[in-house]
GROMACS .gro file of C-alpha atoms in nm:
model
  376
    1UNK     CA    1   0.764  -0.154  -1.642
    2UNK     CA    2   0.506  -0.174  -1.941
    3UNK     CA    3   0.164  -0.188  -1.924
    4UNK     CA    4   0.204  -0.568  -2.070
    5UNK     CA    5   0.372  -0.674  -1.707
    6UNK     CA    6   0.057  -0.559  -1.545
    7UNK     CA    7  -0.198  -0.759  -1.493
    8UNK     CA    8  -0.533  -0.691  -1.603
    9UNK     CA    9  -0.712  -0.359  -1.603
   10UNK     CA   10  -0.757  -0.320  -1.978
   11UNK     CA   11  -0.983  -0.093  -2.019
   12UNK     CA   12  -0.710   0.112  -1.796
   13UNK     CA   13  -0.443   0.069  -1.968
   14UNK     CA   14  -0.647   0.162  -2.337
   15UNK     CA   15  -0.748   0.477  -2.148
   16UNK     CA   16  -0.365   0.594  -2.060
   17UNK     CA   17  -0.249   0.512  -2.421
   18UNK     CA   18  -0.503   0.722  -2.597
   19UNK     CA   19  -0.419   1.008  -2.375
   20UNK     CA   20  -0.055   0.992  -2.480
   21UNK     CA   21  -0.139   0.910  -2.823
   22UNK     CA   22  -0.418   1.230  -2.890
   23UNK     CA   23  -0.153   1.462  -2.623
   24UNK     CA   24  -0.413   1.482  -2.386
   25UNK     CA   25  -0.202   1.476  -2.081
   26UNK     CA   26  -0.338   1.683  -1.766
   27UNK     CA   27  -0.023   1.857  -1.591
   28UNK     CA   28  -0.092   1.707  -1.285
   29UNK     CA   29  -0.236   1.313  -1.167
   30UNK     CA   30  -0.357   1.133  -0.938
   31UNK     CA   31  -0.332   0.730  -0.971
   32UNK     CA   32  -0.558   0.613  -0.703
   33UNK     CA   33  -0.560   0.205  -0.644
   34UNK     CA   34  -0.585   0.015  -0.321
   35UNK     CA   35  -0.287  -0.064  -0.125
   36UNK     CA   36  -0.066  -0.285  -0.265
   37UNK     CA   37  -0.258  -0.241  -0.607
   38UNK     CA   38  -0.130  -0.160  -0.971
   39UNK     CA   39  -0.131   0.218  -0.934
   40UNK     CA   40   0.246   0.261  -0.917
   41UNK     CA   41   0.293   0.012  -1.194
   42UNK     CA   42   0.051   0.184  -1.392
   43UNK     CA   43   0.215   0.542  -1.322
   44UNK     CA   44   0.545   0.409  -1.467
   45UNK     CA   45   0.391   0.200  -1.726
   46UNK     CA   46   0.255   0.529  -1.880
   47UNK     CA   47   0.596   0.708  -1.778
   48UNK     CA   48   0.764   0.431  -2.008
   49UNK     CA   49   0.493   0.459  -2.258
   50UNK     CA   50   0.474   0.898  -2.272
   51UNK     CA   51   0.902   0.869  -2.313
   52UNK     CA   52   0.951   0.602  -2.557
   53UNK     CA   53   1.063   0.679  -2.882
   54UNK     CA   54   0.922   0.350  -3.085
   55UNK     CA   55   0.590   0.260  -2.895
   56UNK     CA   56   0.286   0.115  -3.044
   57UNK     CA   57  -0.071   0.159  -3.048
   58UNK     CA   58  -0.104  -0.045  -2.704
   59UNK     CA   59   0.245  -0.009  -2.492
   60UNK     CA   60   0.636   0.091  -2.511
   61UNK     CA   61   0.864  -0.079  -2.699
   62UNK     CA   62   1.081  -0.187  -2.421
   63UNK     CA   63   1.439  -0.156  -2.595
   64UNK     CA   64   1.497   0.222  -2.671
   65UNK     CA   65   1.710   0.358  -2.484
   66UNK     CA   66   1.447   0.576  -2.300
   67UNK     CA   67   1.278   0.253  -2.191
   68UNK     CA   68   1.612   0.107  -2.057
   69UNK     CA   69   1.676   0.394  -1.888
   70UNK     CA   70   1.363   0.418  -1.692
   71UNK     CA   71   1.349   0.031  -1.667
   72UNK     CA   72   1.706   0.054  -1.471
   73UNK     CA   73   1.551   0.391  -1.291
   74UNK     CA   74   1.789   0.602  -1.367
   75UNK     CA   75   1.636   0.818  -1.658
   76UNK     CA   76   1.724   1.227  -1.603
   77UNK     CA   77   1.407   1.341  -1.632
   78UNK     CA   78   1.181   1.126  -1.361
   79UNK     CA   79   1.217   1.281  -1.031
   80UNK     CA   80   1.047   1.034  -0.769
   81UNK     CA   81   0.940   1.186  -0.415
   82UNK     CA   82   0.862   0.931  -0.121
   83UNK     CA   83   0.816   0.904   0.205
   84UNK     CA   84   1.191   0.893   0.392
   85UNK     CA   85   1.286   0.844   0.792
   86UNK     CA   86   1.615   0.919   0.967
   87UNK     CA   87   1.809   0.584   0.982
   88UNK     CA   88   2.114   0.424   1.119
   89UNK     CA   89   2.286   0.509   0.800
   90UNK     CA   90   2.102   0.784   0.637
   91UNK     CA   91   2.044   1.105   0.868
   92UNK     CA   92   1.934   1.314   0.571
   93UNK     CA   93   1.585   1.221   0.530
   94UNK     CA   94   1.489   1.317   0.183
   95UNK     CA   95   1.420   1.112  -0.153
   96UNK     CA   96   1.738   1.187  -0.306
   97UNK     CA   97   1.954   1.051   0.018
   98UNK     CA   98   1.763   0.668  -0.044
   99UNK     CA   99   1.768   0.707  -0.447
  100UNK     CA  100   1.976   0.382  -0.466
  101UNK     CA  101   1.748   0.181  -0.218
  102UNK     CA  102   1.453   0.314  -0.371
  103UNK     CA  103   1.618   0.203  -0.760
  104UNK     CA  104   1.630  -0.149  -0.602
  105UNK     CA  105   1.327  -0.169  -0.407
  106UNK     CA  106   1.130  -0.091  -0.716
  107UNK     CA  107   1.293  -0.297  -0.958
  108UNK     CA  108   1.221  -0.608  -0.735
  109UNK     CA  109   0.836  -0.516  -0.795
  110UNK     CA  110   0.634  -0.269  -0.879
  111UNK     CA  111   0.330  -0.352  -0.667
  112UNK     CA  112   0.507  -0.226  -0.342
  113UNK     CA  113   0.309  -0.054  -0.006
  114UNK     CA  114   0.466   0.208   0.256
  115UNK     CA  115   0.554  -0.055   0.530
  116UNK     CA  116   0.762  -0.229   0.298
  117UNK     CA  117   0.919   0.076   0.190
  118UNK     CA  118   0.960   0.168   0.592
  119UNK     CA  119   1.151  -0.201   0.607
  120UNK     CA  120   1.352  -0.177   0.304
  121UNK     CA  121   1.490   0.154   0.439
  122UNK     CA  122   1.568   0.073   0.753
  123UNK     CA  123   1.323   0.218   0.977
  124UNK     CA  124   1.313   0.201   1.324
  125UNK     CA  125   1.079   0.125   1.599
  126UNK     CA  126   0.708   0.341   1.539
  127UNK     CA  127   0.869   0.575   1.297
  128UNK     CA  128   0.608   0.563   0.995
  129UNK     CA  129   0.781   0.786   0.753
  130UNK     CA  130   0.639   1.140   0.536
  131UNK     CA  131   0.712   1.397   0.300
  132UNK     CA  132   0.910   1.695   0.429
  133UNK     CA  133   0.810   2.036   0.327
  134UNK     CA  134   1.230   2.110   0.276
  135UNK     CA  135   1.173   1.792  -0.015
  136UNK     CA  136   0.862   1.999  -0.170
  137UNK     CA  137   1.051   2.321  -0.179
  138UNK     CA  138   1.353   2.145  -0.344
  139UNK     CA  139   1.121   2.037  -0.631
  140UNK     CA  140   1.113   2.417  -0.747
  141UNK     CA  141   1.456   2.404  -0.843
  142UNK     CA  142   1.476   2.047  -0.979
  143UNK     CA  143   1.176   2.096  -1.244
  144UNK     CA  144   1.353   2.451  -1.344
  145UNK     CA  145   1.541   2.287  -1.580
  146UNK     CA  146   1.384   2.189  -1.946
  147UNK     CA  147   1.373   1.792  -1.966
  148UNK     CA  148   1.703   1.616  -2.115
  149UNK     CA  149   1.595   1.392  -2.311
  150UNK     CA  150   1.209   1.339  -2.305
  151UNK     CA  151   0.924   1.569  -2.395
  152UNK     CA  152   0.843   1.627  -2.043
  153UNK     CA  153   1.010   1.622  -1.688
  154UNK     CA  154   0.796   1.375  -1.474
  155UNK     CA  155   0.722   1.408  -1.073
  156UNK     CA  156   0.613   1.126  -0.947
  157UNK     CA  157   0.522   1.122  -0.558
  158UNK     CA  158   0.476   0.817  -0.397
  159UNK     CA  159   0.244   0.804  -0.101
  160UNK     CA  160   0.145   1.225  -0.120
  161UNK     CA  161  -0.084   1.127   0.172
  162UNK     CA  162   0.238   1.129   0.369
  163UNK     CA  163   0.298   1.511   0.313
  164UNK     CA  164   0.229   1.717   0.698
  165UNK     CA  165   0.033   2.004   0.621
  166UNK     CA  166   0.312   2.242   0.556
  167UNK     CA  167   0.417   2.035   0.289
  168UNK     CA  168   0.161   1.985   0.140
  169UNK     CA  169   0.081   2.340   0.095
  170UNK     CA  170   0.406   2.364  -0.073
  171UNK     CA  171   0.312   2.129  -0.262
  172UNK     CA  172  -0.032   2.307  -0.380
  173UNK     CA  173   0.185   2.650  -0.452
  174UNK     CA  174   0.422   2.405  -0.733
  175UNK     CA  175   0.089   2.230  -0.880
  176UNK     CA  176  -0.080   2.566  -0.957
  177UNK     CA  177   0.161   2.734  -1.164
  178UNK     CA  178   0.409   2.435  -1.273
  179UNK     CA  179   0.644   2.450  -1.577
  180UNK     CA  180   0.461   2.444  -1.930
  181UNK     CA  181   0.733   2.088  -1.975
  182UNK     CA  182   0.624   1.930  -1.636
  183UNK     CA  183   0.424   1.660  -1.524
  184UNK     CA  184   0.309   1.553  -1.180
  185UNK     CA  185   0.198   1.236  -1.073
  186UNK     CA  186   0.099   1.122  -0.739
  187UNK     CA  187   0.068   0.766  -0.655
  188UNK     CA  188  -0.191   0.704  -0.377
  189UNK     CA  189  -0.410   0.447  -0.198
  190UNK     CA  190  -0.573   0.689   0.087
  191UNK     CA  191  -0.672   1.048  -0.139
  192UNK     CA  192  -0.877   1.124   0.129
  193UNK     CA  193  -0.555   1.204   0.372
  194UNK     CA  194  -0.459   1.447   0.100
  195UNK     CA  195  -0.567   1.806   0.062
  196UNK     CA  196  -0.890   1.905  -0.106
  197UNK     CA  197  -0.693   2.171  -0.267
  198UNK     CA  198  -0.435   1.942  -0.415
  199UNK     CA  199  -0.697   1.671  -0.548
  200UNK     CA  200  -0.885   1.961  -0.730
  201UNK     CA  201  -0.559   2.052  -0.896
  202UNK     CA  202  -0.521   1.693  -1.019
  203UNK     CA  203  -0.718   1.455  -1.246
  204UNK     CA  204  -0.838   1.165  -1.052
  205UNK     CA  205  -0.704   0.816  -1.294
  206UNK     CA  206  -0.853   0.551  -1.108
  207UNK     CA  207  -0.661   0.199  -1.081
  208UNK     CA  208  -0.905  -0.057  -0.962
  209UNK     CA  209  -0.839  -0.347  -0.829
  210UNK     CA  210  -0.715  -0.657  -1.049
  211UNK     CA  211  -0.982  -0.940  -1.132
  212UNK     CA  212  -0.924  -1.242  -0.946
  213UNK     CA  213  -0.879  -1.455  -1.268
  214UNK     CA  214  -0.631  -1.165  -1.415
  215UNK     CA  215  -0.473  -1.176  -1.050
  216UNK     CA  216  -0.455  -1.583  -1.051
  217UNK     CA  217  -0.298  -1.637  -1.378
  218UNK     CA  218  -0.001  -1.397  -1.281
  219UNK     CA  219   0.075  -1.548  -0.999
  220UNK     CA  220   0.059  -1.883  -1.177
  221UNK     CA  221   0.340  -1.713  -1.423
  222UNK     CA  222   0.537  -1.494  -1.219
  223UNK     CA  223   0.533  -1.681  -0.863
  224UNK     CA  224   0.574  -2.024  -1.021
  225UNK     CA  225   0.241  -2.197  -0.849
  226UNK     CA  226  -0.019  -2.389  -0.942
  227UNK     CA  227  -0.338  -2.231  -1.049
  228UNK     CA  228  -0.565  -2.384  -0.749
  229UNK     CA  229  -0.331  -2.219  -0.517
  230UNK     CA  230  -0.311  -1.921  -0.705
  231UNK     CA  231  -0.703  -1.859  -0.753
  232UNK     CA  232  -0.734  -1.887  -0.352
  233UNK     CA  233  -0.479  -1.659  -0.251
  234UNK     CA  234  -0.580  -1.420  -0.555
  235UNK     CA  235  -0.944  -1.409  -0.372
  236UNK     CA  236  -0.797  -1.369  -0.027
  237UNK     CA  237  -0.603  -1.118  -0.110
  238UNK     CA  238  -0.933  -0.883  -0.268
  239UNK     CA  239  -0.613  -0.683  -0.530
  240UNK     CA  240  -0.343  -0.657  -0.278
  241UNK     CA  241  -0.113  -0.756  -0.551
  242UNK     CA  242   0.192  -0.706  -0.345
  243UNK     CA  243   0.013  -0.920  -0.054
  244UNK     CA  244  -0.069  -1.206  -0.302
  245UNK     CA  245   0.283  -1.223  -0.430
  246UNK     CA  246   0.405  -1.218  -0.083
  247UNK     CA  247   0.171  -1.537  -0.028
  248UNK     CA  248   0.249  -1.709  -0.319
  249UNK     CA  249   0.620  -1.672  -0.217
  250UNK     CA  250   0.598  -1.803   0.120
  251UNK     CA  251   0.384  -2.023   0.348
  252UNK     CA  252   0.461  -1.791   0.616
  253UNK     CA  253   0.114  -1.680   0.819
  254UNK     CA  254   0.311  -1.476   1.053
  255UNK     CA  255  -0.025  -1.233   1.112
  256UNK     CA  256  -0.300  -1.539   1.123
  257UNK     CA  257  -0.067  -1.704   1.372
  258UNK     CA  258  -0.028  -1.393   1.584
  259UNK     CA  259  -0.409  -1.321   1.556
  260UNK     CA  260  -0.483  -1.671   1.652
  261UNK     CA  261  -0.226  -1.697   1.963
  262UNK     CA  262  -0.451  -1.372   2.072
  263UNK     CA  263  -0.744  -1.489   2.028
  264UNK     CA  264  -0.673  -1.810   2.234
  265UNK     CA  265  -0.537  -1.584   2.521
  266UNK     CA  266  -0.863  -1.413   2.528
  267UNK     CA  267  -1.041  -1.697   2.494
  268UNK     CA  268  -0.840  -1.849   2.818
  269UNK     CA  269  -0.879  -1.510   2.959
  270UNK     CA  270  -0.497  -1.537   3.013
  271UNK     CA  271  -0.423  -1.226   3.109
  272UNK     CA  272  -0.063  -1.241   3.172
  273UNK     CA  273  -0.035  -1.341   2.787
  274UNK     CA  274  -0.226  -1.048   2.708
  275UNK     CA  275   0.012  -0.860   2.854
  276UNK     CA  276   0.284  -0.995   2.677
  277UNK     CA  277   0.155  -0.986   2.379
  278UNK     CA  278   0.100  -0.602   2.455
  279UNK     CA  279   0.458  -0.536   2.480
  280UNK     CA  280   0.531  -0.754   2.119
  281UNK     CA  281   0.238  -0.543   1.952
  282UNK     CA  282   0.442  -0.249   2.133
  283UNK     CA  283   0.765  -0.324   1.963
  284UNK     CA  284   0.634  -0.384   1.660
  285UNK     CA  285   0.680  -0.128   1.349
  286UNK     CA  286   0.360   0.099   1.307
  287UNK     CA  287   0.254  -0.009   1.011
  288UNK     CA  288   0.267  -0.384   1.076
  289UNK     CA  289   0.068  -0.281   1.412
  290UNK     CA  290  -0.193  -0.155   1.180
  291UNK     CA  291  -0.192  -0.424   0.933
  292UNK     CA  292  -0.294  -0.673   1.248
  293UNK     CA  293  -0.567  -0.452   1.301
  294UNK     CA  294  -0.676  -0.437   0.964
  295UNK     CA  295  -0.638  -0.835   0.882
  296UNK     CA  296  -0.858  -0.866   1.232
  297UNK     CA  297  -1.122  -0.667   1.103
  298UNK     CA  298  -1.084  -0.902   0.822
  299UNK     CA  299  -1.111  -1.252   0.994
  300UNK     CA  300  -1.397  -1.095   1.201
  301UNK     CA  301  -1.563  -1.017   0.870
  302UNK     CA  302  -1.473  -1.357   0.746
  303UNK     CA  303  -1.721  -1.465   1.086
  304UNK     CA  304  -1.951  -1.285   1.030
  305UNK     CA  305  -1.994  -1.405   0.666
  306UNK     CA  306  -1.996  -1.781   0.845
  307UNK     CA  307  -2.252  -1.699   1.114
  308UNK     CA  308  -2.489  -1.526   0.839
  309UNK     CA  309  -2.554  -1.839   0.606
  310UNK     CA  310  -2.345  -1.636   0.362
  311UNK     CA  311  -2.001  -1.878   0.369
  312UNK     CA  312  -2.000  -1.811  -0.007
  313UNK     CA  313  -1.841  -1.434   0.075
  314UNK     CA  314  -1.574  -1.613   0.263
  315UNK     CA  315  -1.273  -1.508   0.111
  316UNK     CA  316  -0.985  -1.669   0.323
  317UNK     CA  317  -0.677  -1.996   0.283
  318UNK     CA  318  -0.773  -2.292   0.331
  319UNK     CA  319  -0.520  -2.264   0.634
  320UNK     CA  320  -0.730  -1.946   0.760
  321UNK     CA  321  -1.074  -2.131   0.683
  322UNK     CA  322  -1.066  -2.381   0.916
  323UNK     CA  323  -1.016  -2.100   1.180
  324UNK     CA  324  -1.270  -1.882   1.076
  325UNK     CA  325  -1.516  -2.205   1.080
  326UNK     CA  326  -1.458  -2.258   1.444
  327UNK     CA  327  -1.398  -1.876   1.615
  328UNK     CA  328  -1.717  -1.782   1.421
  329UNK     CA  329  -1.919  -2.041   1.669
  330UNK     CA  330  -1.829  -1.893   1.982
  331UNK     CA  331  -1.948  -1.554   1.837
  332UNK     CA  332  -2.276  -1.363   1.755
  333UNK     CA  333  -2.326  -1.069   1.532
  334UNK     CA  334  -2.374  -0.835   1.824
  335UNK     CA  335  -2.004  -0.940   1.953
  336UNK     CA  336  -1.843  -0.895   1.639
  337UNK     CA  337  -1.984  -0.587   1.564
  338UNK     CA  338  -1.883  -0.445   1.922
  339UNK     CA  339  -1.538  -0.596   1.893
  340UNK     CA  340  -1.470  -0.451   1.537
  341UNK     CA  341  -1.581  -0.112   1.649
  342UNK     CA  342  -1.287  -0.110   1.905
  343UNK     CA  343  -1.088  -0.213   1.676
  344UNK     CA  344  -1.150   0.064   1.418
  345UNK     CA  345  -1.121   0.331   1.705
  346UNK     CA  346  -0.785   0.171   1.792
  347UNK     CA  347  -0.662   0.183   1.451
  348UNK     CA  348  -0.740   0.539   1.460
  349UNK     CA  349  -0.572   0.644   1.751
  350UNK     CA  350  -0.275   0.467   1.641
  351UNK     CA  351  -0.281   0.712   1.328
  352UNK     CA  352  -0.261   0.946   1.586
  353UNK     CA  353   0.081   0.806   1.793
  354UNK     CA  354  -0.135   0.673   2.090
  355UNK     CA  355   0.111   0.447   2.257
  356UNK     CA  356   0.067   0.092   2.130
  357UNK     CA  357   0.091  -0.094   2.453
  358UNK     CA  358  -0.159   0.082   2.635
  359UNK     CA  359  -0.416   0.083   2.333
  360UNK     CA  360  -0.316  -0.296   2.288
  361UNK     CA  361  -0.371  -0.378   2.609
  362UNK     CA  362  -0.715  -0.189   2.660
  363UNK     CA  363  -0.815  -0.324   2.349
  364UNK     CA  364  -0.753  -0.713   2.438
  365UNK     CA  365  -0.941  -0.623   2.768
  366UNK     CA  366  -1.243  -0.473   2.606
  367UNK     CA  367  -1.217  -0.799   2.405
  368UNK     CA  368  -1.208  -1.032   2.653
  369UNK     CA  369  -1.541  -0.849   2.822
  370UNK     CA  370  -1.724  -0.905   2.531
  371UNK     CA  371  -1.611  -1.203   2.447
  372UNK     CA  372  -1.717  -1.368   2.742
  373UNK     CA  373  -2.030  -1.182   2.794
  374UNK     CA  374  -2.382  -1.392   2.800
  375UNK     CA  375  -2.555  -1.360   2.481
  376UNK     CA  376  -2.887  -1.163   2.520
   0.00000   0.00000   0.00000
C-alpha cells in the first residue's frame, strides 16, 4: 500500500511524507478516520514510505525489496495487533494465531472495519472480538529485539478501542518507556473508547474522510462502474470507503431490505412478525446488529431531511430514495426524534451485551406505539 492507492486526502498524505523526510516521527500514533475510512491505508502507506530504501519526495517506490515485503505482509519488523476471538479452528486467541488470515484479509483491501474482520475470522454468534492483556504483555518481548532490516520496528494496533481495561493499561506501561528503535501506531475510528492516558501518550494524525469526487473516481477505477453510479453511492456512503466498495461490488441491499420488511411489520402492527424478526436480529453477529441500528438512524435522518424542505441533504440510492420519499409521509419530526432516541439507547445497551431479542423486541414495540400515535 502507497499513499498513491489512496484516494484523496492530499494535504494528508504531504503531511506524513515531510515527517519522514525532516525525521520528525513521534514514538507513538494515533490514525483516527471514520469507520471504514483510509486510516489503516494511510498507517501502512507511511509504514511503506518510513522503510523504503528508494522513495521520493511524495511516496515509496514500490519495488525494493522493503516495499515487497510489506506489500506481501510479511516484513520482520511490522508487528500488527488486532482484535482476535476463539474459533472453530483457532482456540488461541491472539494476533499471531490469525497472522495468515489477517495477511489475506488485508491484501484484499486496505479500507477494512472490525465486523468484517469478526467474519473473515470466523466468529461466532455475539462474540465481538478485543485485545487481550496476555497479547499486550507479549509485545515487551517482541519489540526487545533491534529492527532487522528497517530503521525502526513498527506496532501497529488495529482497533486499540478493543483493549479491556487491563490491557490497556499494559498497554500505557509499553508506550511510556518504549525502545529508542520503536514505533507505535494505533489505527482507530472510536478514540474516545480508548484511555485518556494512552491518547496523551500519542500524537493524534487525523484521517478525514475522502471527498466524494476523490471517493467517486476510485470507485469508477477500481470497482469497474460508471461514474453516475459511482458519485451516488460515494455520497451515500459519507467516507465509508470499505462500505462504498462493498456497494459498488454488489446490488445486494441486504440491510435496506431488512429495515424495510420491519418497518412494514410495524406499520401492519404485525406483531407476530415482530417477533420473528426478534429472534433473526437475535442470531445475528453483534456487529451487524449494530450496523442495522446505525443505518436506521440513518434512513430516519434521511426523513427527516424529506419532511424539513431540506431533500437536498438527502444522501441515499436511488433504490433507498424512493423509500425514504414515502416512510417520511407517515412521520413527523416529533416521531422521529422519539424513535431515534430508542434507538441510540438500544445501540448502547447492546455495547453493553444486553440480550438482543429482548432489546429488539422492546424496541419494535416502543416503535410501533409511536408510530401509530395521533399527531398532536
Amino acid at each position: 500500500m502507497r499513499f498513491q492507492d489512496i484516494p484523496g486526502l492530499a494535504k494528508t498524505k504531504k503531511t506524513l511524507s515531510l515527517a519522514v523526510q525532516n525525521q520528525h516521527i513521534a514514538h507513538a500514533q494515533l490514525f483516527v478516520g471514520p469507520p471504514g475510512g483510509a486510516q489503516l491505508a494511510m498507517a501502512h502507506a507511511f509504514v511503506t514510505y518510513l522503510f523504503c530504501t528508494n522513495r521520493t519526495e511524495s511516496d515509496a517506490c514500490g519495488v525494493c525489496p522493503s516495499c515487497q515485503k510489506l506489500q506481501r505482509g510479511v516484513h520482520p519488523d511490522l508487528v500488527y495487533v488486532y482484535p482476535t476471538v476463539i474459533t472453530k479452528k483457532i482456540k488461541d486467541a491472539e494476533s499471531d494465531a490469525f497472522l495468515p488470515d489477517w495477511r489475506k484479509f488485508i491484501q484484499e483491501s486496505y479500507f477494512r472495519t472490525l465486523p468484517e474482520w469478526l467474519a473473515y475470522m470466523g466468529a461466532e454468534g455475539n462474540r465481538q472480538g478485543n485485545i487481550p492483556v496476555e497479547e499486550t504483555r507479549k509485545l515487551v518481548q517482541k519489540i526487545s529485539l533491534k529492527p532487522f532490516e528497517a530503521p525502526f520496528k513498527v506496532v501497529m494496533l488495529w482497533n486499540p478501542e478493543t483493549l479491556n481495561a487491563s490491557a490497556g493499561n499494559a498497554l500505557l506501561k509499553t508506550l511510556e518507556e518504549p525502545p529508542s528503535s520503536t514505533l507505535f501506531i494505533l489505527v482507530c475510528a472510536e478514540p474516545d473508547k480508548l484511555l485518556t492516558t494512552i491518547i496523551s501518550r500519542t500524537q493524534r494524525v487525523s484521517i478525514g474522510a475522502v471527498d466524494v469526487e476523490d471517493l467517486a473516481e476510485y470507485l469508477v477505477q477500481k470497482a469497474e462502474i460508471d461514474s453516475e453510479k459511482a458519485h451516488q453511492i460515494a455520497v451515500n456512503c459519507e467516507g465509508n470507503i470499505s462500505e462504498a466498495l462493498e456497494k459498488s461490488n454488489s446490488d445486494n441491499l441486504s440491510t435496506t431490505t431488512w429495515f424495510a420488511e420491519w418497518m412494514r411489520a410495524i406499520y401492519a402492527r404485525n406483531l407476530s412478525k415482530l417477533v420473528q424478526l426478534a429472534d433473526q436480529f437475535d442470531g445475528l453477529a453483534k456487529e451487524n446488529q449494530k450496523s442495522i441500528l446505525t443505518y436506521s438512524l440513518h434512513i430516519f435522518r434521511q426523513c427527516l431531511y424529506q419532511i424539513s424542505d431540506a431533500s437536498g441533504l438527502i444522501k441515499s440510492l436511488e433504490k433507498e430514495k424512493a423509500f425514504v420519499d414515502n416512510f417520511s409521509k407517515t412521520l413527523s419530526t416529533e416521531k422521529i426524534a422519539a424513535m431515534t432516541e430508542k434507538i441510540s439507547e438500544v445501540h448502547y445497551h447492546l455495547e453493553r451485551n444486553a440480550r438482543a431479542k429482548m432489546v429488539h423486541l422492546d424496541l419494535s414495540l416502543h416503535l410501533l406505539r409511536v408510530f401509530h400515535a395521533k399527531n398532536s
